[in-house]
PDB file of N, CA and C in Angstrom:
ATOM      1  N   MET A   1    -173.255-183.977 -19.249  1.00 95.00           N
ATOM      2  CA  MET A   1    -173.278-183.889 -20.682  1.00 95.00           C
ATOM      3  C   MET A   1    -171.977-184.465 -21.220  1.00 95.00           C
ATOM      4  N   PHE A   2    -171.985-184.840 -22.478  1.00 97.00           N
ATOM      5  CA  PHE A   2    -170.855-185.530 -23.084  1.00 97.00           C
ATOM      6  C   PHE A   2    -170.120-184.591 -24.034  1.00 97.00           C
ATOM      7  N   LEU A   3    -168.793-184.598 -23.964  1.00 97.00           N
ATOM      8  CA  LEU A   3    -167.958-183.731 -24.798  1.00 97.00           C
ATOM      9  C   LEU A   3    -166.925-184.549 -25.551  1.00 97.00           C
ATOM     10  N   GLU A   4    -166.760-184.211 -26.841  1.00 98.00           N
ATOM     11  CA  GLU A   4    -165.670-184.756 -27.645  1.00 98.00           C
ATOM     12  C   GLU A   4    -164.936-183.587 -28.295  1.00 98.00           C
ATOM     13  N   ILE A   5    -163.610-183.594 -28.195  1.00 97.00           N
ATOM     14  CA  ILE A   5    -162.774-182.623 -28.888  1.00 97.00           C
ATOM     15  C   ILE A   5    -161.919-183.417 -29.868  1.00 97.00           C
ATOM     16  N   ILE A   6    -162.118-183.125 -31.158  1.00 97.00           N
ATOM     17  CA  ILE A   6    -161.469-183.902 -32.206  1.00 97.00           C
ATOM     18  C   ILE A   6    -160.652-182.969 -33.091  1.00 97.00           C
ATOM     19  N   THR A   7    -159.403-183.369 -33.381  1.00 95.00           N
ATOM     20  CA  THR A   7    -158.550-182.640 -34.317  1.00 95.00           C
ATOM     21  C   THR A   7    -158.352-183.536 -35.549  1.00 95.00           C
ATOM     22  N   PRO A   8    -157.755-182.995 -36.607  1.00 94.00           N
ATOM     23  CA  PRO A   8    -157.481-183.859 -37.768  1.00 94.00           C
ATOM     24  C   PRO A   8    -156.550-185.035 -37.435  1.00 94.00           C
ATOM     25  N   ASP A   9    -155.728-184.885 -36.394  1.00 92.00           N
ATOM     26  CA  ASP A   9    -154.755-185.920 -36.042  1.00 92.00           C
ATOM     27  C   ASP A   9    -155.263-186.946 -35.048  1.00 92.00           C
ATOM     28  N   LYS A  10    -156.065-186.481 -34.058  1.00 94.00           N
ATOM     29  CA  LYS A  10    -156.464-187.398 -32.990  1.00 94.00           C
ATOM     30  C   LYS A  10    -157.647-186.835 -32.199  1.00 94.00           C
ATOM     31  N   LYS A  11    -158.168-187.647 -31.315  1.00 96.00           N
ATOM     32  CA  LYS A  11    -159.205-187.219 -30.391  1.00 96.00           C
ATOM     33  C   LYS A  11    -158.512-186.721 -29.129  1.00 96.00           C
ATOM     34  N   LEU A  12    -158.686-185.429 -28.806  1.00 94.00           N
ATOM     35  CA  LEU A  12    -158.024-184.849 -27.629  1.00 94.00           C
ATOM     36  C   LEU A  12    -158.743-185.186 -26.333  1.00 94.00           C
ATOM     37  N   PHE A  13    -160.064-185.246 -26.386  1.00 95.00           N
ATOM     38  CA  PHE A  13    -160.838-185.482 -25.165  1.00 95.00           C
ATOM     39  C   PHE A  13    -162.157-186.140 -25.524  1.00 95.00           C
ATOM     40  N   SER A  14    -162.600-187.033 -24.650  1.00 96.00           N
ATOM     41  CA  SER A  14    -163.900-187.666 -24.798  1.00 96.00           C
ATOM     42  C   SER A  14    -164.368-188.073 -23.406  1.00 96.00           C
ATOM     43  N   GLY A  15    -165.510-187.520 -22.972  1.00 95.00           N
ATOM     44  CA  GLY A  15    -166.006-187.885 -21.654  1.00 95.00           C
ATOM     45  C   GLY A  15    -167.097-186.960 -21.155  1.00 95.00           C
ATOM     46  N   ASP A  16    -167.617-187.285 -19.984  1.00 96.00           N
ATOM     47  CA  ASP A  16    -168.664-186.491 -19.353  1.00 96.00           C
ATOM     48  C   ASP A  16    -168.063-185.275 -18.660  1.00 96.00           C
ATOM     49  N   VAL A  17    -168.751-184.146 -18.775  1.00 97.00           N
ATOM     50  CA  VAL A  17    -168.277-182.891 -18.182  1.00 97.00           C
ATOM     51  C   VAL A  17    -169.428-182.156 -17.506  1.00 97.00           C
ATOM     52  N   LYS A  18    -169.076-181.254 -16.602  1.00 96.00           N
ATOM     53  CA  LYS A  18    -170.073-180.388 -15.944  1.00 96.00           C
ATOM     54  C   LYS A  18    -170.267-179.094 -16.726  1.00 96.00           C
ATOM     55  N   SER A  19    -169.158-178.519 -17.234  1.00 96.00           N
ATOM     56  CA  SER A  19    -169.253-177.283 -18.008  1.00 96.00           C
ATOM     57  C   SER A  19    -168.079-177.165 -18.965  1.00 96.00           C
ATOM     58  N   VAL A  20    -168.284-176.348 -20.011  1.00 97.00           N
ATOM     59  CA  VAL A  20    -167.256-176.106 -21.016  1.00 97.00           C
ATOM     60  C   VAL A  20    -167.280-174.619 -21.356  1.00 97.00           C
ATOM     61  N   LEU A  21    -166.105-174.012 -21.438  1.00 97.00           N
ATOM     62  CA  LEU A  21    -165.967-172.615 -21.854  1.00 97.00           C
ATOM     63  C   LEU A  21    -165.213-172.636 -23.182  1.00 97.00           C
ATOM     64  N   LEU A  22    -165.818-172.048 -24.234  1.00 98.00           N
ATOM     65  CA  LEU A  22    -165.273-172.126 -25.583  1.00 98.00           C
ATOM     66  C   LEU A  22    -164.957-170.732 -26.131  1.00 98.00           C
ATOM     67  N   PRO A  23    -163.866-170.596 -26.920  1.00 97.00           N
ATOM     68  CA  PRO A  23    -163.496-169.301 -27.500  1.00 97.00           C
ATOM     69  C   PRO A  23    -164.226-169.046 -28.822  1.00 97.00           C
ATOM     70  N   GLY A  24    -165.459-168.603 -28.768  1.00 96.00           N
ATOM     71  CA  GLY A  24    -166.232-168.320 -29.979  1.00 96.00           C
ATOM     72  C   GLY A  24    -165.693-167.114 -30.721  1.00 96.00           C
ATOM     73  N   THR A  25    -165.946-167.040 -32.022  1.00 94.00           N
ATOM     74  CA  THR A  25    -165.460-165.912 -32.815  1.00 94.00           C
ATOM     75  C   THR A  25    -166.137-164.600 -32.416  1.00 94.00           C
ATOM     76  N   SER A  26    -167.325-164.678 -31.802  1.00 92.00           N
ATOM     77  CA  SER A  26    -168.014-163.474 -31.324  1.00 92.00           C
ATOM     78  C   SER A  26    -167.817-163.255 -29.831  1.00 92.00           C
ATOM     79  N   GLY A  27    -166.975-164.066 -29.218  1.00 94.00           N
ATOM     80  CA  GLY A  27    -166.713-163.954 -27.786  1.00 94.00           C
ATOM     81  C   GLY A  27    -166.769-165.312 -27.114  1.00 94.00           C
ATOM     82  N   THR A  28    -166.166-165.384 -25.951  1.00 95.00           N
ATOM     83  CA  THR A  28    -166.149-166.627 -25.185  1.00 95.00           C
ATOM     84  C   THR A  28    -167.552-166.939 -24.672  1.00 95.00           C
ATOM     85  N   PHE A  29    -167.926-168.232 -24.721  1.00 96.00           N
ATOM     86  CA  PHE A  29    -169.236-168.630 -24.223  1.00 96.00           C
ATOM     87  C   PHE A  29    -169.141-169.955 -23.487  1.00 96.00           C
ATOM     88  N   GLY A  30    -170.051-170.159 -22.560  1.00 95.00           N
ATOM     89  CA  GLY A  30    -170.086-171.377 -21.773  1.00 95.00           C
ATOM     90  C   GLY A  30    -171.256-172.257 -22.144  1.00 95.00           C
ATOM     91  N   VAL A  31    -171.081-173.553 -21.911  1.00 95.00           N
ATOM     92  CA  VAL A  31    -172.137-174.529 -22.154  1.00 95.00           C
ATOM     93  C   VAL A  31    -172.308-175.343 -20.883  1.00 95.00           C
ATOM     94  N   LEU A  32    -173.538-175.402 -20.409  1.00 93.00           N
ATOM     95  CA  LEU A  32    -173.893-176.189 -19.234  1.00 93.00           C
ATOM     96  C   LEU A  32    -174.885-177.272 -19.626  1.00 93.00           C
ATOM     97  N   ASN A  33    -175.225-178.124 -18.678  1.00 92.00           N
ATOM     98  CA  ASN A  33    -176.177-179.202 -18.900  1.00 92.00           C
ATOM     99  C   ASN A  33    -177.484-178.671 -19.492  1.00 92.00           C
ATOM    100  N   LYS A  34    -178.033-179.376 -20.470  1.00 91.00           N
ATOM    101  CA  LYS A  34    -179.310-179.064 -21.132  1.00 91.00           C
ATOM    102  C   LYS A  34    -179.291-177.730 -21.873  1.00 91.00           C
ATOM    103  N   HIS A  35    -178.122-177.352 -22.398  1.00 91.00           N
ATOM    104  CA  HIS A  35    -177.992-176.131 -23.197  1.00 91.00           C
ATOM    105  C   HIS A  35    -178.794-176.281 -24.495  1.00 91.00           C
ATOM    106  N   ALA A  36    -179.295-175.186 -25.012  1.00 92.00           N
ATOM    107  CA  ALA A  36    -180.013-175.197 -26.282  1.00 92.00           C
ATOM    108  C   ALA A  36    -179.078-175.629 -27.409  1.00 92.00           C
ATOM    109  N   SER A  37    -179.646-176.243 -28.430  1.00 95.00           N
ATOM    110  CA  SER A  37    -178.860-176.668 -29.588  1.00 95.00           C
ATOM    111  C   SER A  37    -178.279-175.454 -30.298  1.00 95.00           C
ATOM    112  N   MET A  38    -177.051-175.603 -30.774  1.00 96.00           N
ATOM    113  CA  MET A  38    -176.398-174.500 -31.476  1.00 96.00           C
ATOM    114  C   MET A  38    -175.161-174.996 -32.207  1.00 96.00           C
ATOM    115  N   ILE A  39    -174.717-174.182 -33.158  1.00 96.00           N
ATOM    116  CA  ILE A  39    -173.443-174.392 -33.848  1.00 96.00           C
ATOM    117  C   ILE A  39    -172.706-173.063 -33.819  1.00 96.00           C
ATOM    118  N   SER A  40    -171.405-173.094 -33.520  1.00 96.00           N
ATOM    119  CA  SER A  40    -170.623-171.864 -33.445  1.00 96.00           C
ATOM    120  C   SER A  40    -169.233-172.085 -34.015  1.00 96.00           C
ATOM    121  N   SER A  41    -168.717-171.063 -34.682  1.00 97.00           N
ATOM    122  CA  SER A  41    -167.320-171.101 -35.103  1.00 97.00           C
ATOM    123  C   SER A  41    -166.455-170.698 -33.908  1.00 97.00           C
ATOM    124  N   LEU A  42    -165.245-171.219 -33.885  1.00 98.00           N
ATOM    125  CA  LEU A  42    -164.322-170.962 -32.781  1.00 98.00           C
ATOM    126  C   LEU A  42    -163.064-170.292 -33.302  1.00 98.00           C
ATOM    127  N   LYS A  43    -162.470-169.429 -32.465  1.00 98.00           N
ATOM    128  CA  LYS A  43    -161.206-168.790 -32.815  1.00 98.00           C
ATOM    129  C   LYS A  43    -160.082-169.414 -31.989  1.00 98.00           C
ATOM    130  N   LYS A  44    -158.866-168.976 -32.252  1.00 97.00           N
ATOM    131  CA  LYS A  44    -157.707-169.453 -31.495  1.00 97.00           C
ATOM    132  C   LYS A  44    -157.890-169.084 -30.024  1.00 97.00           C
ATOM    133  N   GLY A  45    -157.640-170.049 -29.149  1.00 97.00           N
ATOM    134  CA  GLY A  45    -157.785-169.800 -27.717  1.00 97.00           C
ATOM    135  C   GLY A  45    -157.760-171.091 -26.924  1.00 97.00           C
ATOM    136  N   LYS A  46    -158.262-171.005 -25.695  1.00 97.00           N
ATOM    137  CA  LYS A  46    -158.278-172.147 -24.789  1.00 97.00           C
ATOM    138  C   LYS A  46    -159.702-172.641 -24.565  1.00 97.00           C
ATOM    139  N   ILE A  47    -159.860-173.960 -24.554  1.00 97.00           N
ATOM    140  CA  ILE A  47    -161.102-174.575 -24.118  1.00 97.00           C
ATOM    141  C   ILE A  47    -160.902-174.939 -22.650  1.00 97.00           C
ATOM    142  N   LYS A  48    -161.818-174.496 -21.802  1.00 98.00           N
ATOM    143  CA  LYS A  48    -161.754-174.806 -20.372  1.00 98.00           C
ATOM    144  C   LYS A  48    -162.871-175.789 -20.058  1.00 98.00           C
ATOM    145  N   ILE A  49    -162.502-176.900 -19.444  1.00 97.00           N
ATOM    146  CA  ILE A  49    -163.458-177.959 -19.105  1.00 97.00           C
ATOM    147  C   ILE A  49    -163.446-178.180 -17.605  1.00 97.00           C
ATOM    148  N   ILE A  50    -164.617-178.317 -17.021  1.00 96.00           N
ATOM    149  CA  ILE A  50    -164.731-178.802 -15.641  1.00 96.00           C
ATOM    150  C   ILE A  50    -165.397-180.163 -15.741  1.00 96.00           C
ATOM    151  N   ASN A  51    -164.648-181.192 -15.347  1.00 92.00           N
ATOM    152  CA  ASN A  51    -165.171-182.556 -15.494  1.00 92.00           C
ATOM    153  C   ASN A  51    -166.034-182.962 -14.291  1.00 92.00           C
ATOM    154  N   GLU A  52    -166.496-184.186 -14.315  1.00 88.00           N
ATOM    155  CA  GLU A  52    -167.395-184.702 -13.278  1.00 88.00           C
ATOM    156  C   GLU A  52    -166.730-184.744 -11.889  1.00 88.00           C
ATOM    157  N   LYS A  53    -165.404-184.798 -11.853  1.00 91.00           N
ATOM    158  CA  LYS A  53    -164.666-184.828 -10.574  1.00 91.00           C
ATOM    159  C   LYS A  53    -164.291-183.425 -10.098  1.00 91.00           C
ATOM    160  N   GLN A  54    -164.854-182.394 -10.757  1.00 93.00           N
ATOM    161  CA  GLN A  54    -164.572-180.984 -10.446  1.00 93.00           C
ATOM    162  C   GLN A  54    -163.133-180.591 -10.765  1.00 93.00           C
ATOM    163  N   GLU A  55    -162.458-181.347 -11.636  1.00 95.00           N
ATOM    164  CA  GLU A  55    -161.113-181.006 -12.073  1.00 95.00           C
ATOM    165  C   GLU A  55    -161.224-180.067 -13.275  1.00 95.00           C
ATOM    166  N   THR A  56    -160.302-179.119 -13.382  1.00 97.00           N
ATOM    167  CA  THR A  56    -160.287-178.187 -14.503  1.00 97.00           C
ATOM    168  C   THR A  56    -159.212-178.611 -15.493  1.00 97.00           C
ATOM    169  N   LEU A  57    -159.606-178.734 -16.760  1.00 96.00           N
ATOM    170  CA  LEU A  57    -158.694-179.120 -17.836  1.00 96.00           C
ATOM    171  C   LEU A  57    -158.708-178.021 -18.895  1.00 96.00           C
ATOM    172  N   TYR A  58    -157.569-177.818 -19.564  1.00 97.00           N
ATOM    173  CA  TYR A  58    -157.460-176.808 -20.618  1.00 97.00           C
ATOM    174  C   TYR A  58    -156.891-177.450 -21.880  1.00 97.00           C
ATOM    175  N   PHE A  59    -157.401-177.016 -23.031  1.00 96.00           N
ATOM    176  CA  PHE A  59    -156.880-177.446 -24.325  1.00 96.00           C
ATOM    177  C   PHE A  59    -156.740-176.209 -25.210  1.00 96.00           C
ATOM    178  N   ASP A  60    -155.564-176.026 -25.820  1.00 96.00           N
ATOM    179  CA  ASP A  60    -155.330-174.929 -26.761  1.00 96.00           C
ATOM    180  C   ASP A  60    -155.787-175.353 -28.153  1.00 96.00           C
ATOM    181  N   ILE A  61    -156.521-174.461 -28.835  1.00 96.00           N
ATOM    182  CA  ILE A  61    -156.941-174.735 -30.205  1.00 96.00           C
ATOM    183  C   ILE A  61    -156.607-173.529 -31.078  1.00 96.00           C
ATOM    184  N   ASN A  62    -156.558-173.765 -32.380  1.00 96.00           N
ATOM    185  CA  ASN A  62    -156.284-172.696 -33.343  1.00 96.00           C
ATOM    186  C   ASN A  62    -157.530-172.323 -34.140  1.00 96.00           C
ATOM    187  N   GLY A  63    -158.690-172.662 -33.632  1.00 96.00           N
ATOM    188  CA  GLY A  63    -159.953-172.399 -34.318  1.00 96.00           C
ATOM    189  C   GLY A  63    -160.709-173.687 -34.523  1.00 96.00           C
ATOM    190  N   GLY A  64    -161.900-173.575 -35.105  1.00 97.00           N
ATOM    191  CA  GLY A  64    -162.694-174.755 -35.382  1.00 97.00           C
ATOM    192  C   GLY A  64    -164.186-174.467 -35.315  1.00 97.00           C
ATOM    193  N   VAL A  65    -164.952-175.515 -35.037  1.00 98.00           N
ATOM    194  CA  VAL A  65    -166.408-175.440 -34.975  1.00 98.00           C
ATOM    195  C   VAL A  65    -166.885-176.272 -33.790  1.00 98.00           C
ATOM    196  N   ALA A  66    -167.920-175.771 -33.104  1.00 97.00           N
ATOM    197  CA  ALA A  66    -168.532-176.517 -31.998  1.00 97.00           C
ATOM    198  C   ALA A  66    -170.019-176.720 -32.291  1.00 97.00           C
ATOM    199  N   GLU A  67    -170.497-177.923 -32.027  1.00 97.00           N
ATOM    200  CA  GLU A  67    -171.917-178.225 -32.165  1.00 97.00           C
ATOM    201  C   GLU A  67    -172.435-178.724 -30.819  1.00 97.00           C
ATOM    202  N   VAL A  68    -173.541-178.152 -30.366  1.00 96.00           N
ATOM    203  CA  VAL A  68    -174.199-178.576 -29.130  1.00 96.00           C
ATOM    204  C   VAL A  68    -175.579-179.084 -29.514  1.00 96.00           C
ATOM    205  N   HIS A  69    -175.882-180.332 -29.140  1.00 96.00           N
ATOM    206  CA  HIS A  69    -177.184-180.911 -29.470  1.00 96.00           C
ATOM    207  C   HIS A  69    -177.495-182.060 -28.512  1.00 96.00           C
ATOM    208  N   LYS A  70    -178.632-181.973 -27.855  1.00 94.00           N
ATOM    209  CA  LYS A  70    -179.120-183.028 -26.947  1.00 94.00           C
ATOM    210  C   LYS A  70    -178.067-183.466 -25.930  1.00 94.00           C
ATOM    211  N   ASN A  71    -177.506-182.488 -25.219  1.00 95.00           N
ATOM    212  CA  ASN A  71    -176.536-182.748 -24.149  1.00 95.00           C
ATOM    213  C   ASN A  71    -175.233-183.389 -24.637  1.00 95.00           C
ATOM    214  N   LYS A  72    -174.908-183.175 -25.901  1.00 97.00           N
ATOM    215  CA  LYS A  72    -173.638-183.649 -26.449  1.00 97.00           C
ATOM    216  C   LYS A  72    -172.970-182.478 -27.166  1.00 97.00           C
ATOM    217  N   ILE A  73    -171.683-182.296 -26.898  1.00 97.00           N
ATOM    218  CA  ILE A  73    -170.901-181.241 -27.542  1.00 97.00           C
ATOM    219  C   ILE A  73    -169.806-181.901 -28.366  1.00 97.00           C
ATOM    220  N   ILE A  74    -169.758-181.530 -29.629  1.00 98.00           N
ATOM    221  CA  ILE A  74    -168.685-182.003 -30.496  1.00 98.00           C
ATOM    222  C   ILE A  74    -167.896-180.777 -30.942  1.00 98.00           C
ATOM    223  N   VAL A  75    -166.596-180.789 -30.677  1.00 98.00           N
ATOM    224  CA  VAL A  75    -165.714-179.698 -31.098  1.00 98.00           C
ATOM    225  C   VAL A  75    -164.761-180.277 -32.151  1.00 98.00           C
ATOM    226  N   LEU A  76    -164.831-179.716 -33.351  1.00 97.00           N
ATOM    227  CA  LEU A  76    -163.886-180.050 -34.416  1.00 97.00           C
ATOM    228  C   LEU A  76    -162.862-178.924 -34.420  1.00 97.00           C
ATOM    229  N   ALA A  77    -161.671-179.213 -33.927  1.00 96.00           N
ATOM    230  CA  ALA A  77    -160.670-178.178 -33.688  1.00 96.00           C
ATOM    231  C   ALA A  77    -159.468-178.325 -34.601  1.00 96.00           C
ATOM    232  N   GLU A  78    -158.819-177.192 -34.849  1.00 91.00           N
ATOM    233  CA  GLU A  78    -157.560-177.181 -35.594  1.00 91.00           C
ATOM    234  C   GLU A  78    -156.413-177.215 -34.625  1.00 91.00           C
TER     235      GLU A  78
END
């Protein structure tokens, strides 16, 4: 699945991933391949990504919104 993490200043990440763990306002949640479509608000925390090479990456955010649709995740982060 494809992930983009975008802030007002720049694009933090863009690429294919195996899984993503996001800090939702109602609790942390994960997104895997072929996840159902959804939109969620995000709180301050860490985004954890496992990429196609099985490497783990982390990004700190101060909140935002995540949209999951047709195997694409767009995170608009602060």
